[in-house]
CSV table of C-alpha atoms and ligand atoms in Angstrom, one decimal:
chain,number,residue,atom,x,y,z
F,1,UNK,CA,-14.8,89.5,-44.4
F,2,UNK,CA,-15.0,93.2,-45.3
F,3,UNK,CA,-11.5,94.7,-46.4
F,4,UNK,CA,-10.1,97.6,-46.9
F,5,UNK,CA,-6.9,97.5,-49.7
F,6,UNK,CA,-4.8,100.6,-49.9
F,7,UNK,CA,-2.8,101.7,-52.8
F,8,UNK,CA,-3.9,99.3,-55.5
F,9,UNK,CA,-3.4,101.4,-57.8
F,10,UNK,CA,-0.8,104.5,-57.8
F,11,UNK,CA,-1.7,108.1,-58.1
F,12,UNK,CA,-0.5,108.5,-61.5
F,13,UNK,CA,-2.2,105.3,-62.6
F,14,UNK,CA,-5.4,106.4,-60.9
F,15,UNK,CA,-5.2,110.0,-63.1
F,16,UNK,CA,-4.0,108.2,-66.5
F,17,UNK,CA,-7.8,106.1,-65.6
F,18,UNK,CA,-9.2,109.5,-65.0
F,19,UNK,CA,-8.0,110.7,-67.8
F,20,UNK,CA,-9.5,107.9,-69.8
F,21,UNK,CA,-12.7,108.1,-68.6
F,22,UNK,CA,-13.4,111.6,-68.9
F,23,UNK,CA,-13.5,111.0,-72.8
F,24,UNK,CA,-15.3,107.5,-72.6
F,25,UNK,CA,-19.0,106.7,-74.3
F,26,UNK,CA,-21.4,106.2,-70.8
F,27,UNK,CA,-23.7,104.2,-71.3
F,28,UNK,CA,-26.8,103.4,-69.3
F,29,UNK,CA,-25.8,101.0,-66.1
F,30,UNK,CA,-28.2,98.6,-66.6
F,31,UNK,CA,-26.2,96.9,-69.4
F,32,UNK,CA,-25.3,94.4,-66.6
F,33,UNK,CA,-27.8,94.4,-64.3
F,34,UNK,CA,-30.2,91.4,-63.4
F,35,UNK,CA,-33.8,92.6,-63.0
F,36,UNK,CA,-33.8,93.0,-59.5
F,37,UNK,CA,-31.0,95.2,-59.4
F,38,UNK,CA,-31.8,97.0,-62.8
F,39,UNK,CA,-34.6,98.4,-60.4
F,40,UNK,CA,-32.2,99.8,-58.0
F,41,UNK,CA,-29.4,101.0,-60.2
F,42,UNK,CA,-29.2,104.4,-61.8
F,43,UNK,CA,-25.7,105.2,-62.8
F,44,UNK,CA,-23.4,105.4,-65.7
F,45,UNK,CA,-21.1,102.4,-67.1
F,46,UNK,CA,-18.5,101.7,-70.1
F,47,UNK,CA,-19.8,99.0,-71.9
F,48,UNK,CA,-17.5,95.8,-71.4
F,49,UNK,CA,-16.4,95.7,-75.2
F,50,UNK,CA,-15.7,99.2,-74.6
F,51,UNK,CA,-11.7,99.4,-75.3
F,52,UNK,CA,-10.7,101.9,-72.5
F,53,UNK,CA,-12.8,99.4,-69.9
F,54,UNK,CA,-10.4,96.9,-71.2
F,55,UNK,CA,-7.0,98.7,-71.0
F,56,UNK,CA,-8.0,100.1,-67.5
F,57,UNK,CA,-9.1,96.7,-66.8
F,58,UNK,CA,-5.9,95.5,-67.7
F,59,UNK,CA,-4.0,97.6,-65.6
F,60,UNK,CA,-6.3,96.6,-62.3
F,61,UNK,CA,-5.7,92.9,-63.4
F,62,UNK,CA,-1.9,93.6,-63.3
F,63,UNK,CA,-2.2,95.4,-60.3
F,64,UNK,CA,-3.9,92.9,-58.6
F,65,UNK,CA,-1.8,90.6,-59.3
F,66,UNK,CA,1.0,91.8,-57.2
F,67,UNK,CA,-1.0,92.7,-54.3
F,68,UNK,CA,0.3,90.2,-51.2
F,69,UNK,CA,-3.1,91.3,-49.0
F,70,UNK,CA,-5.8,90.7,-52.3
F,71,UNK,CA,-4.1,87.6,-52.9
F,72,UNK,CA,-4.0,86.3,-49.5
F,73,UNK,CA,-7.8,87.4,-48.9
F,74,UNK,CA,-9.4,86.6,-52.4
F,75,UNK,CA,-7.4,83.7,-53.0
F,76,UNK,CA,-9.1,84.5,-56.8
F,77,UNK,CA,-9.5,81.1,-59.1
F,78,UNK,CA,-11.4,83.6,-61.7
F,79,UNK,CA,-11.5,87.2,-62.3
F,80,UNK,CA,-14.3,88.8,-64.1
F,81,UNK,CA,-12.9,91.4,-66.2
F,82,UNK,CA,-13.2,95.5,-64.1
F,83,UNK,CA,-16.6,97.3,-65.0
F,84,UNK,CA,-15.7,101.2,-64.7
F,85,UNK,CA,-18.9,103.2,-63.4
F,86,UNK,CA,-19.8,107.0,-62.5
F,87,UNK,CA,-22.4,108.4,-60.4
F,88,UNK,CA,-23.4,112.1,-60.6
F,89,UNK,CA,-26.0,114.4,-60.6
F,90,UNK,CA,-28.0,112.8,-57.8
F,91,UNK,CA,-27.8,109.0,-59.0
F,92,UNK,CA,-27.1,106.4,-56.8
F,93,UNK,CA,-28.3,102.1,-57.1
F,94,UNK,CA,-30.6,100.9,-54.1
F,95,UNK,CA,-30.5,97.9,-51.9
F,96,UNK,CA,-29.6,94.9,-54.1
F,97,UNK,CA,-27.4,91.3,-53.9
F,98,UNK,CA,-25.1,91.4,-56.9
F,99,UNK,CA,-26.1,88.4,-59.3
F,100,UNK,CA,-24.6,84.7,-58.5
F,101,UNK,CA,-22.9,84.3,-61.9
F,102,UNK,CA,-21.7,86.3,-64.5
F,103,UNK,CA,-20.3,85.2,-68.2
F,104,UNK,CA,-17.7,86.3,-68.9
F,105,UNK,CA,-18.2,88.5,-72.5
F,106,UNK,CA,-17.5,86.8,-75.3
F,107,UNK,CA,-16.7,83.9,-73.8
F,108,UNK,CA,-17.7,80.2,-72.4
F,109,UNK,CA,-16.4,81.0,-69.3
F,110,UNK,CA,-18.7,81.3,-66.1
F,111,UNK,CA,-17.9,83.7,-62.8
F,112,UNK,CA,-19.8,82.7,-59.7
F,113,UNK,CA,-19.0,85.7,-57.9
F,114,UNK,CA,-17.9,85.0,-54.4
F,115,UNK,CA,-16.8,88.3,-53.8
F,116,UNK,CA,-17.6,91.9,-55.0
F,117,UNK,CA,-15.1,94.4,-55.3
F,118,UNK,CA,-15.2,98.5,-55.7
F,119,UNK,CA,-11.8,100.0,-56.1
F,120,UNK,CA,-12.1,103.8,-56.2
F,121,UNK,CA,-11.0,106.3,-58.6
F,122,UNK,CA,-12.0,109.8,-57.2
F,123,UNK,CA,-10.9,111.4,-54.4
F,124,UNK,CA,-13.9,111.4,-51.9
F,125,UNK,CA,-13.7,115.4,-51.6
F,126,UNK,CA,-14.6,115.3,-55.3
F,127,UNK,CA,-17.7,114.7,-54.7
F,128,UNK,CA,-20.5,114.1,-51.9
F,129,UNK,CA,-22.6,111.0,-51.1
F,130,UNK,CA,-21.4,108.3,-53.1
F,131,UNK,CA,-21.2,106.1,-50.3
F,132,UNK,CA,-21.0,102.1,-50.5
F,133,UNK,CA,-22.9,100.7,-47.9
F,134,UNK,CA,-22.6,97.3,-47.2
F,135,UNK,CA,-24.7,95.1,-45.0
F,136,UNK,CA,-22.0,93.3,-43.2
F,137,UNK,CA,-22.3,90.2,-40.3
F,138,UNK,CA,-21.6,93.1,-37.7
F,139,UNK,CA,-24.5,95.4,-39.2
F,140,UNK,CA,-24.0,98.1,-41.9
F,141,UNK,CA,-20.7,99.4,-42.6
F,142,UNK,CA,-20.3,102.8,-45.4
F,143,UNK,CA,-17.2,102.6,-47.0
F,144,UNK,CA,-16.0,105.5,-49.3
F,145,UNK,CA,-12.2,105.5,-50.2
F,146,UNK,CA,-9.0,107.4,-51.2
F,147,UNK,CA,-8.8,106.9,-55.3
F,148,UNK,CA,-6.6,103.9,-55.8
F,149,UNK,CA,-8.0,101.9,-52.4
F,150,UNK,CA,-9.9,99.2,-52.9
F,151,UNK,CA,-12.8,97.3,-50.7
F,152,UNK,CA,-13.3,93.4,-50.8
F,153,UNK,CA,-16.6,92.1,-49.8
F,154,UNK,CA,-18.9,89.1,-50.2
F,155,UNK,CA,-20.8,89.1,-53.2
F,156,UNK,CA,-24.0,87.4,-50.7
F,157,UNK,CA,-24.1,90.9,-48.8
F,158,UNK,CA,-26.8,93.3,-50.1
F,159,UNK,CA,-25.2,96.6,-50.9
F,160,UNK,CA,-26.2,100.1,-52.1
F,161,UNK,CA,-24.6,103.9,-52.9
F,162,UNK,CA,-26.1,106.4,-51.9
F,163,UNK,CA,-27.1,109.6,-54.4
F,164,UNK,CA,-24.2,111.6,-55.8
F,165,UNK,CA,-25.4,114.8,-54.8
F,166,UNK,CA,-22.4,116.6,-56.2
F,167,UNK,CA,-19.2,116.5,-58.0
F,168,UNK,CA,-18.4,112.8,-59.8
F,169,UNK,CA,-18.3,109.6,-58.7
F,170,UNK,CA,-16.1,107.6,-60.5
F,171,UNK,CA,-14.8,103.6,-60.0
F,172,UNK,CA,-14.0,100.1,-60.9
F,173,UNK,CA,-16.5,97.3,-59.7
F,174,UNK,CA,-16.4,93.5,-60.6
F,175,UNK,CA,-16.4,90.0,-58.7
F,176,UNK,CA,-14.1,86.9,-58.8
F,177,UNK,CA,-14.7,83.2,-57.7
F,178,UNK,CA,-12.5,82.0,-55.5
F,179,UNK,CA,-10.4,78.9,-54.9
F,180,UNK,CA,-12.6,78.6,-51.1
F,181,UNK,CA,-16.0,79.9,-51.8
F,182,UNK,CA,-17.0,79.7,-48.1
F,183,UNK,CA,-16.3,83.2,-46.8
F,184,UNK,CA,-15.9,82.2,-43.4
F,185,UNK,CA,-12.8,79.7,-44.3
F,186,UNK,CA,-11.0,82.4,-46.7
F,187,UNK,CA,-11.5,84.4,-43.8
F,188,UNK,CA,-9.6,82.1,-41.3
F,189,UNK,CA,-7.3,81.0,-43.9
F,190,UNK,CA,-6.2,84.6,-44.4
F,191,UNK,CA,-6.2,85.6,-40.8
F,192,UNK,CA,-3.7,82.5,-40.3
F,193,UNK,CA,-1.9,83.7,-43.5
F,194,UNK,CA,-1.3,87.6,-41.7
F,195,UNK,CA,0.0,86.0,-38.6
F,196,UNK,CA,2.0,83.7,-40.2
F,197,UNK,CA,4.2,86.6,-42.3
F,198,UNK,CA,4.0,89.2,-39.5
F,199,UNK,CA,5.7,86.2,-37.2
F,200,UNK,CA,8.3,85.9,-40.2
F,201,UNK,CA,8.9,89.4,-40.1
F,202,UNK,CA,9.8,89.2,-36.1
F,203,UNK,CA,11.7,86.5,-35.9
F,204,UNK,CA,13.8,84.3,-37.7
F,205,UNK,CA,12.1,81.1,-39.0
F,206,UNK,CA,11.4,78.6,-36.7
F,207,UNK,CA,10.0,75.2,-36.4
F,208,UNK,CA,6.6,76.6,-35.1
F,209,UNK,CA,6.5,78.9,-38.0
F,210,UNK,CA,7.5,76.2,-40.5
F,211,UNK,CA,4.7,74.0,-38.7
F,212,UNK,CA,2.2,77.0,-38.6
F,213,UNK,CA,2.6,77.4,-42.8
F,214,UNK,CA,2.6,73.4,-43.4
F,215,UNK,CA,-1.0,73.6,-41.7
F,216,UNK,CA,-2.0,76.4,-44.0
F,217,UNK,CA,-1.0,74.7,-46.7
F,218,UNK,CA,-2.8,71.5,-45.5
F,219,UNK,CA,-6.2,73.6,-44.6
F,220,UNK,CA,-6.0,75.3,-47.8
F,221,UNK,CA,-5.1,71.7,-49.6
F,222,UNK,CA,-8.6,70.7,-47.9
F,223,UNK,CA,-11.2,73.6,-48.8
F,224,UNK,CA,-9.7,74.6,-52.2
F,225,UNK,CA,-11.5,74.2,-55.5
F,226,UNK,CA,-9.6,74.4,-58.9
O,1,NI,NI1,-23.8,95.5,-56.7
């Protein structure tokens, strides 16, 4: 499932990040990148320890958190903590797979990363190009977003942006495990899930509705992993 979040984050967060990030140390992207995608990927990144990557991070955790449509679709176990990256001046990261698992700095703790993420930060008349393509089940689909929307996506699909051919690029990428790795059942699950609280919101509960959640619930009970 490919999905489009608005409003993760407000306008005034999005400028405090901005803000930020104007003054942060860059460092080369490859920091994180395996060594297929080091091939692809020429952009700019804060380095995880960086402390502005973790503040921002932070406030995207918290975000998240409280997102009804992210937590209904991600179903997230665990959250590797937001990257923050910029593209400009005609860099862009080829055709790649983002790697399977991912430590988690400074830590024991190991990601497999179900899904990928990119939750954008400029405007997209701030620049031009910059745009995520992702090879989806129903072909390619290119995704660029209002700053503060974010896109959900499989971490199996192989993804690219395309050169920054002017202004600035800038955004938050990282990856989760989920409680259902199978995308196909988070997808059902979550389909069910929107029906389920758009039929609340029509009608009073009744026994269907009540019977409709408990099988949620039960399917959910069946394909989750914690
Ligand atoms: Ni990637």
């Amino acid at each position: 499932m490919l999905l489009k979040i608005p409003n993760v984050l407000s306008k005034e967060q999005v400028e405090y990040a901005k803000s930020k990030l104007l003054d942060a140390d860059w460092a080369d992207g490859n920091i994180t990148a395996g060594y297929q995608s080091a091939k692809a990927k020429n952009n700019l990144q804060l380095p995880e320890s960086s402390p502005i990557a973790i503040e921002l991070g932070d406030i995207v955790l918290t975000a998240l958190a409280q997102n009804n449509m992210f937590m209904s679709a991600a179903l997230p176990l665990k959250i590797f903590p937001p990257l923050f990256n910029c593209y400009q001046g005609g860099r862009s990261f080829g055709v790649h797979v983002d790697n399977a698992i991912r430590q988690v700095p400074g830590t024991p703790v190991k990601v497999r990363t179900d899904i990928s993420m990119t939750l954008f930060l400029s405007e997209p008349d701030e620049y031009e190009g910059g745009e995520l393509v992702i090879e989806d089940t129903y072909g390619s689909q290119s995704v660029k977003l209002a700053a503060g929307d974010m896109v959900l996506y499989p971490a199996t699909s192989l993804h690219s942006v395309t050169p920054v051919t002017k202004g600035r690029r800038l955004a938050s990428f990282f990856w989760l495990q989920s409680m259902v790795s199978s995308d196909e059942k988070r997808t059902l699950l979550f389909d069910m899930d929107m029906a389920i609280q758009s039929l609340r919101a029509q009608v009073d509960d009744s026994p269907e509705i009540v019977q409709l959640t408990g099988v949620y619930h039960n399917l959910l009970r069946q394909w989750a992993q914690t």
